Short mmCIF file of C-alpha atoms and ligand atoms in Angstrom, two decimals:
data_model
loop_
_atom_site.label_atom_id
_atom_site.label_comp_id
_atom_site.label_asym_id
_atom_site.label_seq_id
_atom_site.Cartn_x
_atom_site.Cartn_y
_atom_site.Cartn_z
CA UNK A 1290 76.01 86.06 106.41
CA UNK A 1291 74.25 89.08 104.90
CA UNK A 1292 73.67 92.66 106.30
CA UNK A 1293 70.64 93.09 108.60
CA UNK A 1294 67.22 94.82 108.12
CA UNK A 1295 68.68 97.25 110.91
CA UNK A 1296 72.12 97.73 109.07
CA UNK A 1297 69.84 99.00 106.20
CA UNK A 1298 67.76 101.31 108.28
CA UNK A 1299 70.62 102.80 109.95
CA UNK A 1300 72.44 103.28 106.53
CA UNK A 1301 68.59 105.43 105.27
CA UNK A 1302 68.72 106.97 108.62
CA UNK A 1303 72.46 108.22 108.31
CA UNK A 1304 71.49 109.25 104.27
CA UNK A 1305 68.48 111.00 105.54
CA UNK A 1306 69.85 113.38 108.73
CA UNK A 1307 72.35 114.39 105.46
CA UNK A 1308 69.21 115.07 103.45
CA UNK A 1309 67.31 117.37 105.66
CA UNK A 1310 64.77 119.00 104.25
CA UNK A 1311 65.53 117.73 100.93
CA UNK A 1312 63.65 114.79 98.86
CA UNK A 1313 66.36 112.01 97.48
CA UNK A 1314 65.42 109.81 94.76
CA UNK A 1315 67.32 106.34 93.71
CA UNK A 1316 66.41 103.97 91.26
CA UNK A 1317 67.26 100.34 90.30
CA UNK A 1318 69.46 98.90 87.93
CA UNK A 1319 67.86 97.77 85.28
CA UNK A 1320 67.32 94.72 83.10
CA UNK A 1321 70.24 94.36 80.39
CA UNK A 1322 69.60 92.60 76.67
CA UNK A 1323 72.53 90.01 75.97
CA UNK A 1324 70.39 89.06 72.44
CA UNK A 1325 66.76 89.55 71.55
CA UNK A 1326 64.66 88.64 73.91
CA UNK A 1327 67.17 87.09 76.21
CA UNK A 1328 68.76 89.07 79.27
CA UNK A 1329 71.71 89.06 81.21
CA UNK A 1330 71.02 87.86 84.73
CA UNK A 1331 70.12 91.04 86.94
CA UNK A 1332 72.51 92.74 88.73
CA UNK A 1333 71.33 95.66 91.23
CA UNK A 1334 72.44 99.37 91.28
CA UNK A 1335 74.73 99.68 94.09
CA UNK A 1336 73.48 102.74 95.82
CA UNK A 1337 70.12 101.36 95.60
CA UNK A 1338 71.09 98.23 97.01
CA UNK A 1339 72.87 100.14 99.54
CA UNK A 1340 70.00 101.74 100.72
CA UNK A 1341 67.47 98.90 100.19
CA UNK A 1342 68.91 95.57 100.45
CA UNK A 1343 65.98 95.14 97.41
CA UNK A 1344 67.14 93.04 94.44
CA UNK A 1345 64.61 93.87 91.45
CA UNK A 1346 64.34 95.95 88.68
CA UNK A 1347 61.69 98.55 87.87
CA UNK A 1348 62.03 100.13 91.31
CA UNK A 1349 62.33 103.71 92.96
CA UNK A 1350 63.12 104.45 96.59
CA UNK A 1351 62.13 107.59 97.64
CA UNK A 1352 63.71 109.47 101.17
CA UNK A 1353 62.03 112.44 102.06
CA UNK A 1354 62.83 113.13 105.47
CA UNK A 1355 60.69 116.16 106.21
CA UNK A 1356 57.43 114.43 105.34
CA UNK A 1357 54.84 113.96 107.70
CA UNK A 1358 54.13 110.13 107.37
CA UNK A 1359 56.26 108.82 105.06
CA UNK A 1360 60.20 109.09 105.34
CA UNK A 1361 60.87 105.42 103.09
CA UNK A 1362 58.97 105.10 100.33
CA UNK A 1363 59.51 102.16 97.91
CA UNK A 1364 57.68 102.06 94.01
CA UNK A 1365 58.29 98.31 92.77
CA UNK A 1366 56.58 96.26 90.32
CA UNK A 1367 53.42 94.81 91.86
CA UNK A 1368 52.53 90.71 91.95
CA UNK A 1369 51.82 89.57 89.21
CA UNK A 1370 51.20 85.25 88.90
CA UNK A 1371 51.69 85.09 85.33
CA UNK A 1372 54.34 86.91 84.52
CA UNK A 1373 56.49 85.25 87.93
CA UNK A 1374 55.88 81.91 86.35
CA UNK A 1375 57.54 83.24 83.31
CA UNK A 1376 60.33 85.38 84.62
CA UNK A 1377 60.62 85.00 88.63
CA UNK A 1378 59.19 86.00 91.78
CA UNK A 1379 58.82 89.34 92.74
CA UNK A 1380 58.36 90.89 96.07
CA UNK A 1381 55.43 92.97 95.32
CA UNK A 1382 54.10 96.10 97.02
CA UNK A 1383 53.05 94.32 100.47
CA UNK A 1384 56.00 92.80 101.37
CA UNK A 1385 58.23 95.48 99.72
CA UNK A 1386 56.63 97.62 102.79
CA UNK A 1387 56.44 95.08 105.32
CA UNK A 1388 59.71 93.14 104.93
CA UNK A 1389 61.88 96.14 103.60
CA UNK A 1390 60.86 98.53 106.01
CA UNK A 1391 59.45 101.21 103.87
CA UNK A 1392 56.70 103.84 105.16
CA UNK A 1393 54.88 103.44 101.76
CA UNK A 1394 55.00 100.94 98.84
CA UNK A 1395 53.46 101.96 95.63
CA UNK A 1396 53.16 100.28 92.17
CA UNK A 1397 55.92 101.37 90.02
CA UNK A 1398 53.08 102.43 87.57
CA UNK A 1399 51.91 105.18 89.65
CA UNK A 1400 55.41 106.45 90.33
CA UNK A 1401 54.17 110.13 88.71
CA UNK A 1402 50.89 110.24 90.38
CA UNK A 1403 52.45 109.36 93.73
CA UNK A 1404 55.87 111.25 93.54
CA UNK A 1405 54.65 114.94 93.59
CA UNK A 1406 53.90 114.81 97.28
CA UNK A 1407 56.95 113.74 98.54
CA UNK A 1408 58.70 116.45 96.40
CA UNK A 1409 56.45 119.26 96.98
CA UNK A 1410 57.46 120.37 100.35
CA UNK A 1411 61.47 119.59 99.80
CA UNK A 1412 63.71 122.34 99.74
CA UNK A 1413 65.44 120.69 96.88
CA UNK A 1414 65.88 117.12 95.00
CA UNK A 1415 68.56 114.82 95.47
CA UNK A 1416 69.06 112.75 92.37
CA UNK A 1417 71.86 111.93 89.95
CA UNK A 1418 70.64 113.73 86.85
CA UNK A 1419 72.06 113.07 83.26
CA UNK A 1420 73.56 110.06 83.90
CA UNK A 1421 70.48 107.29 83.51
CA UNK A 1422 69.27 108.05 80.01
CA UNK A 1423 67.78 104.42 79.50
CA UNK A 1424 64.30 104.10 78.19
CA UNK A 1425 63.34 104.42 81.61
CA UNK A 1426 60.03 103.49 82.91
CA UNK A 1427 57.04 102.46 80.82
CA UNK A 1428 59.05 104.39 77.63
CA UNK A 1429 59.90 107.15 79.51
CA UNK A 1430 63.17 108.57 80.42
CA UNK A 1431 63.27 108.33 84.04
CA UNK A 1432 65.53 111.91 83.78
CA UNK A 1433 62.54 113.46 81.81
CA UNK A 1434 60.12 112.24 84.79
CA UNK A 1435 62.22 113.89 87.11
CA UNK A 1436 62.45 117.13 85.22
CA UNK A 1437 58.89 117.62 84.41
CA UNK A 1438 57.98 116.81 88.39
CA UNK A 1439 60.21 119.83 89.43
CA UNK A 1440 58.81 122.35 86.55
CA UNK A 1441 55.27 121.52 87.76
CA UNK A 1442 56.61 122.04 90.98
CA UNK A 1443 58.03 125.22 90.06
CA UNK A 1444 55.50 126.36 88.35
CA UNK A 1445 53.48 126.65 91.40
CA UNK A 1446 56.23 128.92 92.84
CA UNK A 1447 55.00 132.43 92.44
CA UNK A 1448 51.34 131.20 93.98
CA UNK A 1449 52.90 128.82 96.99
CA UNK A 1450 55.87 130.88 97.63
CA UNK A 1451 57.76 127.68 98.07
CA UNK A 1452 59.24 124.87 95.44
CA UNK A 1453 62.50 122.80 95.09
CA UNK A 1454 65.11 125.19 94.25
CA UNK A 1455 67.47 122.87 93.29
CA UNK A 1456 68.59 119.29 92.00
CA UNK A 1457 71.63 117.96 93.63
CA UNK A 1458 73.81 115.07 93.01
CA UNK A 1459 73.51 112.86 96.21
CA UNK A 1460 76.27 110.73 95.80
CA UNK A 1461 78.60 112.56 97.45
CA UNK A 1462 77.14 111.76 100.49
CA UNK A 1463 76.33 108.55 100.05
CA UNK A 1464 79.63 107.94 98.46
CA UNK A 1465 81.79 108.68 101.49
CA UNK A 1466 79.02 106.78 103.16
CA UNK A 1467 79.57 103.73 101.11
CA UNK A 1468 83.66 103.92 101.57
CA UNK A 1469 83.71 103.13 105.28
CA UNK A 1470 83.09 99.62 105.81
CA UNK A 1471 80.71 98.47 108.77
CA UNK A 1472 81.85 95.84 110.37
CA UNK A 1473 79.23 93.32 108.80
CA UNK A 1474 80.27 94.63 105.42
CA UNK A 1475 84.11 93.60 106.20
CA UNK A 1476 82.49 90.17 106.99
CA UNK A 1477 81.13 89.73 103.68
CA UNK A 1478 84.57 91.29 102.09
CA UNK A 1479 86.39 88.78 103.81
CA UNK A 1480 83.86 85.89 102.73
CA UNK A 1481 84.56 87.56 99.51
CA UNK A 1482 88.07 87.29 99.44
CA UNK A 1483 88.46 83.85 101.15
CA UNK A 1484 86.75 82.22 98.21
CA UNK A 1485 88.83 84.39 95.39
CA UNK A 1486 91.59 83.09 97.56
CA UNK A 1487 90.36 79.73 97.40
CA UNK A 1488 89.84 79.59 93.46
CA UNK A 1489 93.42 81.20 92.82
CA UNK A 1490 95.00 78.47 94.56
CA UNK A 1491 93.25 76.06 92.72
CA UNK A 1492 93.66 77.70 89.50
CA UNK A 1493 97.57 77.03 90.01
CA UNK A 1494 97.62 73.32 90.97
CA UNK A 1495 95.69 72.73 87.56
CA UNK A 1496 97.67 75.40 85.33
CA UNK A 1497 100.28 73.51 83.37
CA UNK A 1498 102.09 73.30 80.00
CA UNK A 1499 99.45 72.15 77.38
CA UNK A 1500 96.66 73.45 78.86
CA UNK A 1501 94.54 76.38 77.76
CA UNK A 1502 93.50 79.15 79.48
CA UNK A 1503 89.91 79.21 79.30
CA UNK A 1504 90.45 75.79 81.26
CA UNK A 1505 91.99 77.59 84.35
CA UNK A 1506 89.10 80.25 83.94
CA UNK A 1507 86.54 77.00 84.20
CA UNK A 1508 88.55 75.74 87.58
CA UNK A 1509 88.76 79.31 89.13
CA UNK A 1510 84.87 80.40 88.19
CA UNK A 1511 83.46 76.82 89.67
CA UNK A 1512 85.06 77.35 92.95
CA UNK A 1513 83.34 80.66 92.76
CA UNK A 1514 80.09 79.20 92.58
CA UNK A 1515 80.59 75.83 94.20
CA UNK A 1516 81.39 77.82 97.28
CA UNK A 1517 78.48 79.91 97.14
CA UNK A 1518 79.55 83.18 95.64
CA UNK A 1519 77.30 84.73 93.27
CA UNK A 1520 80.10 84.51 90.26
CA UNK A 1521 82.68 86.41 89.12
CA UNK A 1522 83.15 90.20 90.38
CA UNK A 1523 84.41 90.93 86.79
CA UNK A 1524 85.25 88.87 83.58
CA UNK A 1525 88.45 86.84 84.67
CA UNK A 1526 91.39 87.96 83.46
CA UNK A 1527 93.52 84.48 82.40
CA UNK A 1528 96.26 85.96 80.56
CA UNK A 1529 99.52 83.96 79.48
CA UNK A 1530 102.67 85.07 77.54
CA UNK A 1531 102.53 88.32 76.09
CA UNK A 1532 98.64 87.93 76.89
CA UNK A 1533 99.88 89.24 80.34
CA UNK A 1534 100.55 92.95 78.89
CA UNK A 1535 96.89 93.44 77.86
CA UNK A 1536 95.96 95.03 81.14
CA UNK A 1537 92.16 93.54 80.36
CA UNK A 1538 92.63 90.29 78.17
CA UNK A 1539 89.56 88.14 78.73
CA UNK A 1540 89.33 86.35 75.51
CA UNK A 1541 91.15 83.62 77.65
CA UNK A 1542 91.74 81.46 74.59
CA UNK A 1543 95.57 80.20 74.66
CA UNK A 1544 97.26 77.38 74.91
CA UNK A 1545 99.78 77.92 77.45
CA UNK A 1546 103.57 76.83 76.75
CA UNK A 1547 106.33 75.66 78.91
CA UNK A 1548 108.27 79.17 80.05
CA UNK A 1549 104.85 81.18 79.98
CA UNK A 1550 104.40 83.15 83.09
CA UNK A 1551 100.38 82.93 83.91
CA UNK A 1552 98.69 86.22 84.85
CA UNK A 1553 95.38 85.86 86.66
CA UNK A 1554 93.26 88.56 87.80
CA UNK A 1555 89.96 87.35 88.99
CA UNK A 1556 87.78 87.83 91.89
CA UNK A 1557 84.11 86.61 93.10
CA UNK A 1558 81.45 88.81 94.53
CA UNK A 1559 79.83 87.31 97.61
CA UNK A 1560 76.39 89.06 98.15
CA UNK A 1561 77.29 91.87 96.13
CA UNK A 1562 80.80 92.38 97.91
CA UNK A 1563 83.64 91.91 95.97
CA UNK A 1564 87.10 90.23 96.11
CA UNK A 1565 90.11 91.36 93.21
CA UNK A 1566 93.04 89.49 93.36
CA UNK A 1567 95.80 89.10 90.66
CA UNK A 1568 98.55 86.39 90.74
CA UNK A 1569 101.65 85.61 88.31
CA UNK A 1570 103.31 82.86 87.98
CA UNK A 1571 105.52 80.24 85.77
CA UNK A 1572 103.01 77.64 84.34
CA UNK A 1573 105.90 75.14 84.05
CA UNK A 1574 106.79 75.91 87.93
CA UNK A 1575 109.93 77.34 87.08
CA UNK A 1576 110.85 81.09 86.29
CA UNK A 1577 113.43 82.46 83.66
CA UNK A 1578 116.10 84.76 85.43
CA UNK A 1579 114.37 87.80 83.55
CA UNK A 1580 110.66 86.76 84.69
CA UNK A 1581 111.95 86.46 88.32
CA UNK A 1582 113.78 89.61 88.08
CA UNK A 1583 110.49 91.37 87.21
CA UNK A 1584 108.48 89.17 89.65
CA UNK A 1585 110.77 90.19 92.73
CA UNK A 1586 110.74 93.71 91.73
CA UNK A 1587 107.01 93.87 91.50
CA UNK A 1588 106.59 91.78 94.82
CA UNK A 1589 109.06 94.37 96.19
CA UNK A 1590 107.07 97.27 95.19
CA UNK A 1591 103.49 95.48 96.39
CA UNK A 1592 104.87 94.79 99.95
CA UNK A 1593 106.13 98.49 100.40
CA UNK A 1594 102.97 99.74 99.11
CA UNK A 1595 101.04 98.00 101.42
CA UNK A 1596 103.05 99.24 104.45
CA UNK A 1597 101.80 102.52 103.18
CA UNK A 1598 98.13 101.39 103.67
CA UNK A 1599 97.04 102.75 106.93
CA UNK A 1600 95.54 105.33 109.14
CA UNK A 1601 96.64 109.10 108.64
CA UNK A 1602 98.26 108.69 104.91
CA UNK A 1603 96.87 109.82 102.37
CA UNK A 1604 95.31 108.07 99.34
CA UNK A 1605 98.85 108.16 96.91
CA UNK A 1606 101.28 107.53 99.35
CA UNK A 1607 101.29 103.66 98.10
CA UNK A 1608 101.29 104.43 94.49
CA UNK A 1609 103.67 106.45 94.63
CA UNK A 1610 105.55 103.88 96.48
CA UNK A 1611 105.32 101.46 94.38
CA UNK A 1612 106.34 103.85 91.42
CA UNK A 1613 109.38 104.69 93.22
CA UNK A 1614 110.41 100.82 93.77
CA UNK A 1615 109.71 99.61 89.92
CA UNK A 1616 111.54 102.90 88.59
CA UNK A 1617 114.50 102.10 90.88
CA UNK A 1618 114.60 98.47 89.95
CA UNK A 1619 114.03 98.99 86.42
CA UNK A 1620 117.05 101.76 86.50
CA UNK A 1621 118.80 98.65 88.21
CA UNK A 1622 117.99 96.34 85.38
CA UNK A 1623 119.26 98.73 82.36
CA UNK A 1624 115.58 98.70 81.48
CA UNK A 1625 115.21 102.54 82.05
CA UNK A 1626 118.12 105.17 82.37
CA UNK A 1627 118.59 108.32 84.38
CA UNK A 1628 117.88 110.11 87.33
CA UNK A 1629 115.32 108.46 89.60
CA UNK A 1630 113.52 111.77 90.28
CA UNK A 1631 113.60 112.70 86.69
CA UNK A 1632 112.41 109.38 85.34
CA UNK A 1633 109.48 109.90 88.19
CA UNK A 1634 108.40 113.48 87.25
CA UNK A 1635 108.60 112.98 83.43
CA UNK A 1636 106.81 109.79 84.11
CA UNK A 1637 108.81 107.96 81.74
CA UNK A 1638 108.25 104.45 83.45
CA UNK A 1639 104.45 104.78 82.00
CA UNK A 1640 105.56 102.11 78.73
CA UNK A 1641 106.24 99.75 81.96
CA UNK A 1642 103.63 100.98 84.15
CA UNK A 1643 100.49 102.58 82.88
CA UNK A 1644 98.25 102.27 85.82
CA UNK A 1645 97.42 103.04 89.05
CA UNK A 1646 98.50 101.45 92.25
CA UNK A 1647 95.06 100.52 93.46
CA UNK A 1648 91.52 101.65 93.95
CA UNK A 1649 88.64 101.33 96.59
CA UNK A 1650 86.84 97.99 96.61
CA UNK A 1651 83.50 97.33 97.72
CA UNK A 1652 79.83 96.74 96.20
CA UNK A 1653 81.70 97.92 92.98
CA UNK A 1654 84.78 96.44 92.29
CA UNK A 1655 86.09 99.74 90.99
CA UNK A 1656 84.12 101.05 94.09
CA UNK A 1657 82.82 104.47 94.92
CA UNK A 1658 83.82 107.57 96.89
CA UNK A 1659 86.47 110.41 95.90
CA UNK A 1660 90.08 110.10 96.19
CA UNK A 1661 90.46 113.45 97.09
CA UNK A 1662 88.94 115.45 99.33
CA UNK A 1663 89.89 119.02 97.67
CA UNK A 1664 91.30 119.65 94.42
CA UNK A 1665 94.76 119.30 96.03
CA UNK A 1666 94.34 117.10 98.54
CA UNK A 1667 94.38 113.43 98.57
CA UNK A 1668 91.85 111.62 101.22
CA UNK A 1669 93.14 110.40 104.09
CA UNK A 1670 92.92 106.93 105.12
CA UNK A 1671 90.87 105.65 107.71
CA UNK A 1672 90.14 102.21 109.33
CA UNK A 1673 87.22 100.34 107.26
CA UNK A 1674 88.61 101.82 103.90
CA UNK A 1675 88.96 98.96 101.64
CA UNK A 1676 91.79 99.01 98.44
CA UNK A 1677 93.59 97.14 96.21
CA UNK A 1678 97.33 96.91 96.04
CA UNK A 1679 98.31 96.09 92.63
CA UNK A 1680 101.75 97.27 91.30
CA UNK A 1681 102.64 95.66 87.63
CA UNK A 1682 105.44 95.55 85.10
CA UNK A 1683 104.54 94.97 81.60
CA UNK A 1684 106.78 94.94 78.85
CA UNK A 1685 104.85 94.41 75.92
CA UNK A 1686 106.47 92.83 72.64
CA UNK A 1687 106.05 96.08 70.89
CA UNK A 1688 106.64 98.60 73.70
CA UNK A 1689 107.62 101.95 73.15
CA UNK A 1690 110.25 103.76 75.48
CA UNK A 1691 109.67 107.12 76.63
CA UNK A 1692 111.58 109.77 74.92
CA UNK A 1693 115.36 109.37 75.28
CA UNK A 1694 115.00 105.77 76.97
CA UNK A 1695 116.81 102.77 75.72
CA UNK A 1696 114.89 100.07 73.16
CA UNK A 1697 114.56 96.79 75.63
CA UNK A 1698 116.39 93.90 74.87
CA UNK A 1699 114.89 90.80 73.16
CA UNK A 1700 115.02 88.84 75.97
CA UNK A 1701 112.58 90.84 78.52
CA UNK A 1702 109.72 91.27 75.56
CA UNK A 1703 106.54 89.47 76.59
CA UNK A 1704 106.71 89.40 80.40
CA UNK A 1705 103.99 90.96 82.30
CA UNK A 1706 103.36 90.32 86.10
CA UNK A 1707 100.72 91.95 88.13
CA UNK A 1708 100.30 91.12 92.20
CA UNK A 1709 96.80 92.11 94.00
CA UNK A 1710 95.81 92.30 97.11
CA UNK A 1711 92.84 93.64 98.64
CA UNK A 1712 93.44 95.51 102.15
CA UNK A 1713 91.40 97.08 104.72
CA UNK A 1714 92.85 99.99 106.91
CA UNK A 1715 92.66 98.75 110.16
CA UNK A 1716 93.08 101.22 113.32
CA UNK A 1717 96.68 100.31 113.68
CA UNK A 1718 97.63 99.69 110.18
CA UNK A 1719 96.26 97.25 107.61
CA UNK A 1720 94.75 93.78 107.49
CA UNK A 1721 95.32 91.83 104.04
CA UNK A 1722 92.29 90.35 103.28
CA UNK A 1723 93.68 88.23 100.62
CA UNK A 1724 96.39 86.61 102.33
CA UNK A 1725 95.33 83.48 101.71
CA UNK A 1726 96.82 83.45 98.35
CA UNK A 1727 100.75 82.93 98.66
CA UNK A 1728 102.76 85.30 96.87
CA UNK A 1729 106.56 84.06 97.48
CA UNK A 1730 108.59 83.34 94.35
CA UNK A 1731 109.34 79.81 96.10
CA UNK A 1732 105.22 79.52 96.47
CA UNK A 1733 104.73 80.84 92.61
CA UNK A 1734 107.24 77.94 91.95
CA UNK A 1735 105.82 75.39 93.75
N1 LIG B 815 90.06 93.29 87.96
C1 LIG B 815 90.22 95.11 87.81
C2 LIG B 815 91.02 95.26 88.52
O1 LIG B 815 92.19 95.18 89.08
O2 LIG B 815 91.07 96.69 88.67
MN1 MN B 816 92.25 92.66 89.21
MN1 MN B 817 91.90 95.73 90.82
#
């Protein structure tokens, strides 16, 4: 299962239709150092990958729809048998052109010399300037390369009467494309969700008092790889007891005890498409009354929020619904006091619920695409959007209540619950891609 060359071509054509008389430039990710001369496994930049399907560092993709000869141009690392012996296979210039569908391909070392011809007749240059401040190509910062190309062309303006007059960020164009997933992308997301779900189910069977969080992590990540995914989509959070109240707890070192809840937030990356699932369950198979009350409340918030994920609804609606359910429930439990509208308006629930209810999901775990369409208006959900729904309640031992709110009774302290699913917006509502992991109280206790 993968994205076909035809789909990559369609994406490029769509981008180029929007770029029009401009030239767009996208750069690959770089290798990142783990320590000394050891590098992390390479992970391609998602924008670059979305347009090329090309998985190597030291590469640049150029789109020049107005150019007479070449519209899609790649700069790549040339073949080098000696280097490849050490660092692995490279596509090389010829294969990049033939197999990736480029109209022209050059060795990356020729970038500065060859790039000018694709910029000189462009009305504007589309490049995400300023973000990429790494050492760049052959020690030259990539921003500097773009700016000096531009300056060179601007110097000719008086004589020629023409030069690119602006550098514009291509992300709004590309990211609104990435936001709506194609049928093939939805299949990739389904697979990422399915493997992530298998791992959660295995983890729940495995976890028990006396085991360590890292042992559970190992079961999860074993499943990810064993089922053919690339591995983790993000560092796995295996947080027992009070650790569940730390949103990004990734040490995973504690030994679990009877009476603990275990919060697992883990997902795999399948062909770069990501799953993102959280479940919380009692390590010894039985909720305490307080744990159960909080769990049921988060589950209710999540179920009601999922109902709001449908075409036509503004993005924030499911968050607002989750907040309302949580605040109502916390008032009932005596953890918050006062008027519901005021608590919501003044955000007095935030010591318990400090994050938003979800994010776009795709090639990036926190996927791209603006949440608003104007300064005032939230984006309207449409079929093909994929997002997470992940409300939680966290009663940290050192929780500081909002002004005018009561101190939390001891019996609640240390409880942290989050429930997270990946949800596809469909024509008539939604589909929970991660429905393969149960979440009822009974299932969490079994
Ligand atoms: N695992 C990251 C998140 O849930 O957003
Ligand atoms: Mn998550
Ligand atoms: Mn998430």
